[in-house]
Coordinates of C-alpha atoms in Angstrom, one line a residue:
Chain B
X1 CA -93.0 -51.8 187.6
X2 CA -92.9 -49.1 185.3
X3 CA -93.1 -49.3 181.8
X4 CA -91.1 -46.2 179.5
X5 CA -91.2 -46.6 175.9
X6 CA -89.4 -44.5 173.9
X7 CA -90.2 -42.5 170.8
X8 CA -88.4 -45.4 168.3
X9 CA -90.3 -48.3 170.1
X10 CA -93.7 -46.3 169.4
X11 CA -92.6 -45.5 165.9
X12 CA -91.7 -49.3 165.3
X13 CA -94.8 -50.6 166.4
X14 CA -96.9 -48.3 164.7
X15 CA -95.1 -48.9 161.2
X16 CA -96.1 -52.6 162.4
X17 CA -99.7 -52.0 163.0
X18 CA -99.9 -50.3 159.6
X19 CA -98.6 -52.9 157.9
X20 CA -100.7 -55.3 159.3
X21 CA -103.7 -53.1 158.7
X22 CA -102.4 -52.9 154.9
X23 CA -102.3 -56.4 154.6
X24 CA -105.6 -57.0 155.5
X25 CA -106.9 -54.4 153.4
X26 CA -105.5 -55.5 150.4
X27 CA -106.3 -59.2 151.1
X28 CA -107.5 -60.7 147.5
X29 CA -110.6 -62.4 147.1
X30 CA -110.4 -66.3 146.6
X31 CA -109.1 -67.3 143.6
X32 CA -108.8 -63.4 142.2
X33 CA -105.0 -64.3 141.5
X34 CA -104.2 -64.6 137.9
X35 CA -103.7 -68.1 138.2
X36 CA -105.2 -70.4 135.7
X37 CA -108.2 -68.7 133.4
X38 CA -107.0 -66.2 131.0
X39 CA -104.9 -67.6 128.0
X40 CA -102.0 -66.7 128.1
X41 CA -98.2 -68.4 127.0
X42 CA -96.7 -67.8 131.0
X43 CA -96.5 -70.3 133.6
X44 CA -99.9 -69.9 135.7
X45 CA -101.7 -68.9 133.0
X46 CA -104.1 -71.3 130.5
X47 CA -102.2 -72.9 127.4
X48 CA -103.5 -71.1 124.3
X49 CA -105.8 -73.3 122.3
X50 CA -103.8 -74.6 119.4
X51 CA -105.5 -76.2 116.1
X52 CA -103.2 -77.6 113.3
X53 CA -103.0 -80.3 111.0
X54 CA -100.2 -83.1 110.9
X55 CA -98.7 -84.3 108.1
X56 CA -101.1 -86.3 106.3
X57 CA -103.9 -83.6 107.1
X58 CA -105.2 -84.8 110.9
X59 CA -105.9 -81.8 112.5
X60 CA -104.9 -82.0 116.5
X61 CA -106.6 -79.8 119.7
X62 CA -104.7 -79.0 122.5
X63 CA -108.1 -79.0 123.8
X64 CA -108.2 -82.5 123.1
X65 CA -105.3 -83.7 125.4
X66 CA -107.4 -81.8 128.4
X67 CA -106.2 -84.2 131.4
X68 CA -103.2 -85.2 130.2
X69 CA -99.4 -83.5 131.2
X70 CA -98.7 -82.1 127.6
X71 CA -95.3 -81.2 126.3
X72 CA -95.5 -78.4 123.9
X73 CA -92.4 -78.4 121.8
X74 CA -91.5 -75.4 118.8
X75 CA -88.9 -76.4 116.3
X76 CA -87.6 -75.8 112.6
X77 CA -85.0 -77.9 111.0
X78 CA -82.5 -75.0 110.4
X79 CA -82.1 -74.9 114.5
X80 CA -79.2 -76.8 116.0
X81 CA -80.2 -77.1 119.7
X82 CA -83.7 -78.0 118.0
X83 CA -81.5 -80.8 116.4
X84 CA -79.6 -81.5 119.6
X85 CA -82.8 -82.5 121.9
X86 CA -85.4 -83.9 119.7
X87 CA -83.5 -87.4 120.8
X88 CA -84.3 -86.5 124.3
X89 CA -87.8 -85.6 124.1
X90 CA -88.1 -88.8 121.9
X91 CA -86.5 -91.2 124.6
X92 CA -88.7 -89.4 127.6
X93 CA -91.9 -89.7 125.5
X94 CA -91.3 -93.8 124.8
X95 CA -90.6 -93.5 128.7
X96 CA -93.7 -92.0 129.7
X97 CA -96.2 -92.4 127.4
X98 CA -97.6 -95.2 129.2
X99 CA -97.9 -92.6 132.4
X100 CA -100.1 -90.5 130.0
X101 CA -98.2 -87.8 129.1
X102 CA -98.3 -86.4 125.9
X103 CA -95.7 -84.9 123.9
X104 CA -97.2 -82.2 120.9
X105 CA -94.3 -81.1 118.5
X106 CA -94.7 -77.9 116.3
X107 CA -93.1 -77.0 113.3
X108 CA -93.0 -73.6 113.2
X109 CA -93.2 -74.4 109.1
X110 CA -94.0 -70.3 108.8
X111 CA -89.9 -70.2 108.6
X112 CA -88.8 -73.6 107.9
X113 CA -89.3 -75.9 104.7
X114 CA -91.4 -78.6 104.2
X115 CA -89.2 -80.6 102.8
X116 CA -86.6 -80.3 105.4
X117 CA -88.5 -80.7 108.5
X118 CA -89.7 -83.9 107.0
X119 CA -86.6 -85.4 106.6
X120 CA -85.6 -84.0 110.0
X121 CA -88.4 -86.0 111.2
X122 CA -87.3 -88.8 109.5
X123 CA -83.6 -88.6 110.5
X124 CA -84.3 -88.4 114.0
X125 CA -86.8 -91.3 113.9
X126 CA -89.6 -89.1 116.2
X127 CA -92.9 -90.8 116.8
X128 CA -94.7 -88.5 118.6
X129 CA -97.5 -85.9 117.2
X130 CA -96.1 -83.4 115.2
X131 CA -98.5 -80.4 113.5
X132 CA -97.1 -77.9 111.5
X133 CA -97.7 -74.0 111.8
X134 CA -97.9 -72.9 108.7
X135 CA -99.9 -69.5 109.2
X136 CA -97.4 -69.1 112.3
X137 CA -100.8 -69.1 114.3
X138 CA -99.3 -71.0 117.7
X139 CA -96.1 -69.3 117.1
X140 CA -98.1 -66.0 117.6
X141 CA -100.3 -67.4 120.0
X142 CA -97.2 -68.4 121.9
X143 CA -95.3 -65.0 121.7
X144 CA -92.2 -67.3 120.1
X145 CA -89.3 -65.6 120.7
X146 CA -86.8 -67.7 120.1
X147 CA -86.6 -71.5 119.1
X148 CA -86.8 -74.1 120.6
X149 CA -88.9 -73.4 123.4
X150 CA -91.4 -75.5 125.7
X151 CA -94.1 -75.3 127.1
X152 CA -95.1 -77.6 130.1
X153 CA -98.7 -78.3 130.7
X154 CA -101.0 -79.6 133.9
X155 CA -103.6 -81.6 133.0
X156 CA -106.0 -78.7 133.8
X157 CA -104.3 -76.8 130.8
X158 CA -102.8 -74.7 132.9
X159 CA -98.8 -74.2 131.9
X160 CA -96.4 -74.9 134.6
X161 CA -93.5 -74.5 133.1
X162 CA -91.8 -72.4 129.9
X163 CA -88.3 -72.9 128.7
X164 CA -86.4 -71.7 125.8
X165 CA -83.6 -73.1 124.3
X166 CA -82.6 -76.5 124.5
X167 CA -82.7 -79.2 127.3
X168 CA -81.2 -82.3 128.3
X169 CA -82.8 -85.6 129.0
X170 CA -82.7 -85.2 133.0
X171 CA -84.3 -81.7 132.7
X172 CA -86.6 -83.0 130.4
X173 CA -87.8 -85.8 132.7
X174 CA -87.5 -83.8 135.8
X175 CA -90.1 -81.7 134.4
X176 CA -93.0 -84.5 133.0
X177 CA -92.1 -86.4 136.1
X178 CA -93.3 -83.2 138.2
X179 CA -96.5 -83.0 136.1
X180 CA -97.7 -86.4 136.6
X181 CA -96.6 -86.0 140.1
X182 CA -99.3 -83.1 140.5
X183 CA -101.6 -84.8 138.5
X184 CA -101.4 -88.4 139.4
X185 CA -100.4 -89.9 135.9
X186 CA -103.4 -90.9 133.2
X187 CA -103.8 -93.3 131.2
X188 CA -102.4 -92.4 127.4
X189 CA -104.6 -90.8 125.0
Chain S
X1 CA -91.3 -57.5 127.8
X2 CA -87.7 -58.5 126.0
X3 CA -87.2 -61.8 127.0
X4 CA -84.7 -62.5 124.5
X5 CA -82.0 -60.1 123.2
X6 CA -81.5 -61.4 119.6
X7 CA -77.5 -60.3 118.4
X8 CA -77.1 -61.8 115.4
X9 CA -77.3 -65.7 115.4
X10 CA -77.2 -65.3 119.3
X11 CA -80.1 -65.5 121.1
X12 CA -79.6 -64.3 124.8
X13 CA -82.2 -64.5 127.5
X14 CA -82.1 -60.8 129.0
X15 CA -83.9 -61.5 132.2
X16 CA -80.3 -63.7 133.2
X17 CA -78.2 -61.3 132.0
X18 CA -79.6 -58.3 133.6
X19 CA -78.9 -60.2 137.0
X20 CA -75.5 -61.3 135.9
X21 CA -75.2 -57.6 135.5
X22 CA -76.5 -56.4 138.2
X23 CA -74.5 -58.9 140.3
X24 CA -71.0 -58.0 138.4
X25 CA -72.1 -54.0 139.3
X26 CA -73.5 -54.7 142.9
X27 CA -70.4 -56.2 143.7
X28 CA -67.8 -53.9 142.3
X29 CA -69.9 -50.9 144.4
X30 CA -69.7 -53.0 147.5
X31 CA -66.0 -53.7 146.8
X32 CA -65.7 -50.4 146.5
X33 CA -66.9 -49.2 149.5
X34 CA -66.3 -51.8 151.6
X35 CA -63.2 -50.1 153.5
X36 CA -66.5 -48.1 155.1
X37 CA -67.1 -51.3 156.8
X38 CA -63.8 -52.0 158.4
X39 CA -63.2 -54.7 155.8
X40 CA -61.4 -55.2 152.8
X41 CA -62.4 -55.1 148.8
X42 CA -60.7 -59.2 148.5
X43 CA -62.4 -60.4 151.7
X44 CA -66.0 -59.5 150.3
X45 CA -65.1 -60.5 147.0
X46 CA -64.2 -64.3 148.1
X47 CA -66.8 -64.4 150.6
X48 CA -69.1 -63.6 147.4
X49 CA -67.5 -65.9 145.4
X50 CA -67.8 -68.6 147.8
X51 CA -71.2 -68.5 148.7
X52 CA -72.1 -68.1 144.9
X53 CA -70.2 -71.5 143.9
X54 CA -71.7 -73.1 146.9
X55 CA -75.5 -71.7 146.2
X56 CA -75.2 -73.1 142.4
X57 CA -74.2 -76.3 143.7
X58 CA -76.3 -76.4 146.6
X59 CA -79.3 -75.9 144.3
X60 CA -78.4 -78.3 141.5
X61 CA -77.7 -81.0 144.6
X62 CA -81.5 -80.5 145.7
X63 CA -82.6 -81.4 142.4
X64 CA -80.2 -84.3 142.1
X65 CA -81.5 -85.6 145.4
X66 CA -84.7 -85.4 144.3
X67 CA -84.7 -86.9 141.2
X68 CA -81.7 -89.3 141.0
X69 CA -83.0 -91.3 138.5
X70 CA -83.6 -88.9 136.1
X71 CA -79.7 -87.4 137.0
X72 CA -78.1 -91.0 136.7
X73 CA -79.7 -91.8 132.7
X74 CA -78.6 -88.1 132.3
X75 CA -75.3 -87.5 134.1
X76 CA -74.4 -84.2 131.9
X77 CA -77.8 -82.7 133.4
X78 CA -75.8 -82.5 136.9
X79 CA -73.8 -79.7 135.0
X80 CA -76.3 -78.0 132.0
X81 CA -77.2 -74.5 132.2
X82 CA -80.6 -74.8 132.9
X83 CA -81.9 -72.8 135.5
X84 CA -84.7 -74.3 135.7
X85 CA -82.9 -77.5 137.5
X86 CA -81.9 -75.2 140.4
X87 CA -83.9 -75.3 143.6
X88 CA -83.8 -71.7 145.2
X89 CA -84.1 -73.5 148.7
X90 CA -81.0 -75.4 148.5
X91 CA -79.3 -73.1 146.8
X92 CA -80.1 -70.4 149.6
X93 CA -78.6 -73.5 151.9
X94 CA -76.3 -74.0 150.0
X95 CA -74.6 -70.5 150.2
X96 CA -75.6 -69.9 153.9
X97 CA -73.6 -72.6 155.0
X98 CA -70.8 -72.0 152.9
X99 CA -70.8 -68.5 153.8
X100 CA -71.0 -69.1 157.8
X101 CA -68.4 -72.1 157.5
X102 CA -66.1 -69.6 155.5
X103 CA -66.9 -66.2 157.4
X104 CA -65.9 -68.3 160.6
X105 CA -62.4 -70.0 159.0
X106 CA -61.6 -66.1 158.0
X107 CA -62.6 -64.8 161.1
X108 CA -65.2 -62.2 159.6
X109 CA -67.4 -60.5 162.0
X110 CA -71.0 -60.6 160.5
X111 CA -72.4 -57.4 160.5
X112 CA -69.5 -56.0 159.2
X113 CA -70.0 -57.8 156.7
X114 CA -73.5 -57.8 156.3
X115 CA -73.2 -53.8 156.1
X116 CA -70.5 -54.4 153.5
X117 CA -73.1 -56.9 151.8
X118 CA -75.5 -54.7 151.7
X119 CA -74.5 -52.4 148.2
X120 CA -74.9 -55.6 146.3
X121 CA -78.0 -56.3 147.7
X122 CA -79.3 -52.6 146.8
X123 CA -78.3 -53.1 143.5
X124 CA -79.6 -56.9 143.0
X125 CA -83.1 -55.3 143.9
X126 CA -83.0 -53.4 140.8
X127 CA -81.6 -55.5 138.6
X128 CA -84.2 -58.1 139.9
X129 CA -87.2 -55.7 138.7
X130 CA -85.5 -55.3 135.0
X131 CA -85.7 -58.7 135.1
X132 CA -89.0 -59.3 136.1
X133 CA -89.7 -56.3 133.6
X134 CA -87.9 -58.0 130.5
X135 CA -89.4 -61.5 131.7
X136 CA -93.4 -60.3 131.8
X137 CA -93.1 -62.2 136.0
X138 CA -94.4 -61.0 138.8
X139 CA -97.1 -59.2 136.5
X140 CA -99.4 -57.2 138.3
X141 CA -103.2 -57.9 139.0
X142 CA -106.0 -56.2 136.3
X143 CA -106.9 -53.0 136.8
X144 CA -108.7 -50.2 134.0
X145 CA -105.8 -47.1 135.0
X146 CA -104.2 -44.5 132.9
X147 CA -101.0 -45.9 133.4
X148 CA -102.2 -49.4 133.4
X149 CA -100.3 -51.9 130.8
X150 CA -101.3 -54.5 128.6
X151 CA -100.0 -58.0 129.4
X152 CA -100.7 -61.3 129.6
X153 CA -104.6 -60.8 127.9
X154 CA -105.6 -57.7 130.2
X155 CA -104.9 -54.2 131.2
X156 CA -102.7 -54.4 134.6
X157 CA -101.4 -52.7 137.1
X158 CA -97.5 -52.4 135.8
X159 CA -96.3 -54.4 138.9
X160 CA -92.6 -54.4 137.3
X161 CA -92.4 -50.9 136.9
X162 CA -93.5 -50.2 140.8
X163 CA -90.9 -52.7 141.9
X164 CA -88.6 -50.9 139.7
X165 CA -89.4 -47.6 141.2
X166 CA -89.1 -49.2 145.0
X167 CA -86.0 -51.1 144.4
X168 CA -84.2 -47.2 142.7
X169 CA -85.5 -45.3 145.8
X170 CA -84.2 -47.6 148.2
X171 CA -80.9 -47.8 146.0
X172 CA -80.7 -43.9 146.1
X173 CA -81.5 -44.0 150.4
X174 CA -78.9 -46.9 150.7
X175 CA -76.1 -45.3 148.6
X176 CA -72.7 -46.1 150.2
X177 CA -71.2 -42.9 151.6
X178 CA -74.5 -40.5 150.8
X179 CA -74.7 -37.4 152.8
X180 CA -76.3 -37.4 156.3
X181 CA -76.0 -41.5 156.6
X182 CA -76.2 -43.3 159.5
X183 CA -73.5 -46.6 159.9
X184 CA -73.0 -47.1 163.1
X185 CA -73.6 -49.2 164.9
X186 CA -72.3 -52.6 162.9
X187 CA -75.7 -54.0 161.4
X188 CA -77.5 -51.2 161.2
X189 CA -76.4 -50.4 157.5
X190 CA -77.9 -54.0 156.8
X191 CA -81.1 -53.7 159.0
X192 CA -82.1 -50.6 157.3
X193 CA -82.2 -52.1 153.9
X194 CA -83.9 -55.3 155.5
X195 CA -86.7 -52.9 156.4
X196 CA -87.1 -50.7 153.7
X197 CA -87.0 -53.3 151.3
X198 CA -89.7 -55.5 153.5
X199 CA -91.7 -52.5 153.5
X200 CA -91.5 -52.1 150.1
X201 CA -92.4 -55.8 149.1
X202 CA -95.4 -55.7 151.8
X203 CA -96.8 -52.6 150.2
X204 CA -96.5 -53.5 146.6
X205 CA -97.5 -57.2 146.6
X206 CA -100.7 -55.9 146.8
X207 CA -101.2 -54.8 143.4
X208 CA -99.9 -58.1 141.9
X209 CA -101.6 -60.7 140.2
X210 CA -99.5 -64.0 140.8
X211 CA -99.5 -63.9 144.5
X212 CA -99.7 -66.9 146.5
X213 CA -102.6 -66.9 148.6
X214 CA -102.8 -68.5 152.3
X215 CA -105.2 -71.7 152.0
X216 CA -107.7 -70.1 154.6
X217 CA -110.8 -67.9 153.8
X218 CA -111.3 -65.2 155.9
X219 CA -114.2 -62.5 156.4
X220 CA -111.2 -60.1 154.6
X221 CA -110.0 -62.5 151.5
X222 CA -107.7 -64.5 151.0
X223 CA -104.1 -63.1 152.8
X224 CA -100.9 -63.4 150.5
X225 CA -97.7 -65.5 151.5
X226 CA -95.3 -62.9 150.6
X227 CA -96.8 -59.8 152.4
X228 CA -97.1 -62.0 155.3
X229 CA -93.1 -63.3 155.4
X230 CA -92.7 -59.3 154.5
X231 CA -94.6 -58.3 158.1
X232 CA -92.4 -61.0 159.6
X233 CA -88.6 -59.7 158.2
X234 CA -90.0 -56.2 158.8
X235 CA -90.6 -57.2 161.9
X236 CA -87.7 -58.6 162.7
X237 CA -85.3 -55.5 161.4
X238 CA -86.8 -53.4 163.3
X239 CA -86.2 -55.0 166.4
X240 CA -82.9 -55.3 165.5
X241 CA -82.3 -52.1 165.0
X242 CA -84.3 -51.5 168.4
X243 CA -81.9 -54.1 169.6
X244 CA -78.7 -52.1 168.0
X245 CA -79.6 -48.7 169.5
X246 CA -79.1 -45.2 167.7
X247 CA -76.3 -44.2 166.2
X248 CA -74.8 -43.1 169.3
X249 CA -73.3 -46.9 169.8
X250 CA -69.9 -47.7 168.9
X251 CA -69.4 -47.7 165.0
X252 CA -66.5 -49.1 163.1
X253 CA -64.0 -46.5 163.9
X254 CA -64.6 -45.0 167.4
X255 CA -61.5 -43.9 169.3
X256 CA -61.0 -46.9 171.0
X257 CA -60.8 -48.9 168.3
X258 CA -57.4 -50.3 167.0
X259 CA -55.5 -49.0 163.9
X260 CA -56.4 -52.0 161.8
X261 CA -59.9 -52.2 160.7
X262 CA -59.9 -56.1 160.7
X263 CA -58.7 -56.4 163.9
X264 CA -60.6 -54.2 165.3
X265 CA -63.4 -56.0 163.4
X266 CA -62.5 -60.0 163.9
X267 CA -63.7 -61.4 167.0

């Protein structure tokens, strides 16, 4: 039996072969991939470190909360989906505190007054951390664009998740609840 | 990188716009040209609209079947915006099956209509780079280069803008109606794009620096998931089109065709 290929077939498998040969040339070292050392505010990259004081003068690491699923929350009190799902992130942090996960809310105080975010606090009844940015440090740090946004960290530091503007309970939950699921839950810091 | 577009009080994300955009101009070209295709601007238009509805709620299900929980103390998440709650698997699913179950009812033959598709598709691949571009995704991997950018705490490779480049060149090949364009037979419109763009995706994924590496060491490195489904849908267009023959094979309008493109076209 005779086999006749014609010019296409050869062309076809040669673009194949090439391709092949390209993808083993440009295979990447173990690990090489962007994901997880450099600090950077992205999803796959590590949280930037952030150090600020709460409201009576504790100062609070992200560092710190190193093997914990950390919520990373910016606000002010002049911002209305701010407003709308602090009572979220307040219901899912008395939820799953217990699983070890940690929520860390920042006032981006650079633009909002004192005086008002601390009756906002009040108002809403919010029990989690809360560290105020006055030098707009993390806000930098976090290349805030637009408030509120989130960050969602592993336990390894690494952020999983970023989200800006407001969220409901479910996609608050959803969120935490994939975090513990990578990291197993831990007990609360 | 622009993730946000600030107008006023208004604070839009631009990556979602820029594919809301590209979607609303991919659509209207392949509207306009889809009488090249033997079918009409309404047809592709519902069959879009059908398998967009369908894909939304096809990826908002996946999450709700996942997590029903978390949707039942939080019915009105079933319904937000967020985009992060939709599951690109079901969604894909989602409008697949809507789109077969629909094609089928209307009696739409399917590489017709995958050639008529296939202007929107162009144009999504661009608007996907701005995205990317306005988003600071699918960054590219370090590299000390001229024209190397600064992003995400090191010079890289500008990933975005090489996507950008690929996805206008293949636009520019692929533009309905250009001179010197092959169409016929049905399907090959389609399978060209599936392999340029393939191609494309192979050959650039090596200079990124968020690729998803296959679990398994080899003497080489590590290989990356994306150039590897790339071989395989390169692979398979060109077989296709091996499949299809050249351009001598019956196209939309050969002589023996009927007067009436869709009935010449349903089967």
């Amino acid at each position: 039996m005779k086999f006749r290929f014609s010019n296409r077939v050869i062309i076809y498998i040669a673009i194949l072969i090439v391709a092949a040969l390209w993808i083993l040339a440009s295979a990447a070292a173990p690990g090489s991939t962007t994901i997880g050392r450099i600090p950077a505010p992205q999803a796959g990259f590590l949280a930037p470190e952030i150090s600020l004081p709460t409201a009576s003068g504790e100062i609070i690491r992200l560092s710190d909360l190193r093997g914990h699923p950390v919520l990373v929350n910016f606000w002010a009190s002049w911002c209305p989906p701010c407003r709308a799902e602090m009572p979220a992130i307040q219901q899912v942090y008395q939820s799953l505190q217990s699983h070890g996960v940690v929520v860390l809310s920042v006032n981006a105080a650079n633009q909002d007054d004192r005086a008002q975010a601390a009756e906002f606090i009040r108002s809403l009844g919010l029990k989690f951390p809360i560290v105020f940015d006055e030098a707009g440090q993390a806000s930098a740090a976090y290349a805030l664009h637009s408030l509120p946004s989130s960050f969602f960290i592993d336990s390894e530091g690494v952020i999983r998740d970023v989200v800006v503007g407001g969220m409901s309970e479910a996609a608050l939950s959803i969120r935490l609840h994939r975090l513990l699921g990578e990291t197993g839950g831990a007990a609360s810091p | 990188m622009m993730p946000i577009l600030q107008i006023g009080p208004l604070a839009i994300p631009l990556p979602g716009l820029l594919l809301l955009a590209g979607l609303w101009l991919g659509l209207e070209l392949a509207e306009r040209n889809a009488h090249r295709f033997g079918l009409q601007a309404s047809s592709l238009y519902n069959l879009t609209m059908v398998m967009l509805l369908a894909g939304v709620a096809g990826a908002r299900l996946e999450y709700a079947l996942r997590y029903p929980a978390e949707f039942a103390a939080s019915p009105a998440g079933l319904v937000s915006l967020d985009s992060g709650l939709l599951d690109p698997a079901g969604g894909l699913a989602g409008a697949l099956i809507a789109g077969l179950i629909y094609g089928s009812r209307k009696g739409l033959a399917w590489w017709p209509a995958l050639d008529a598709f296939t202007p929107l598709l162009t144009v999504m691949g661009v608007a996907l780079a701005l995205s990317h571009l306005a988003s600071g995704t699918a960054f590219g991997a370090p590299a000390d280069l001229p024209w190397s950018i600064s992003l995400w705490g090191a010079r890289r490779h500008p990933a975005q803008l090489y996507e950008l480049l690929a996805a206008a060149l293949i636009l520019a090949v692929m533009w309905p109606g250009r001179k010197g364009q092959i169409t016929s037979p049905p399907g090959r419109y389609f399978l060209t794009f599936v392999a340029l763009s393939a191609g494309a995706r192979l050959f650039l994924e090596a200079f990124r620096g968020d690729s998803q590496l296959l679990p398994l060491d080899l003497p080489v490195g590590s290989l990356r998931l994306a150039q590897l489904a790339a071989w395989l849908a390169l692979a398979a267009s060109l077989w296709g089109l091996f499949h299809l023959g050249g351009p001598e094979n019956k196209g939309y309008f050969d002589s023996d065709a009927t007067s009436e493109p869709e009935q010449h076209l349903n089967q």
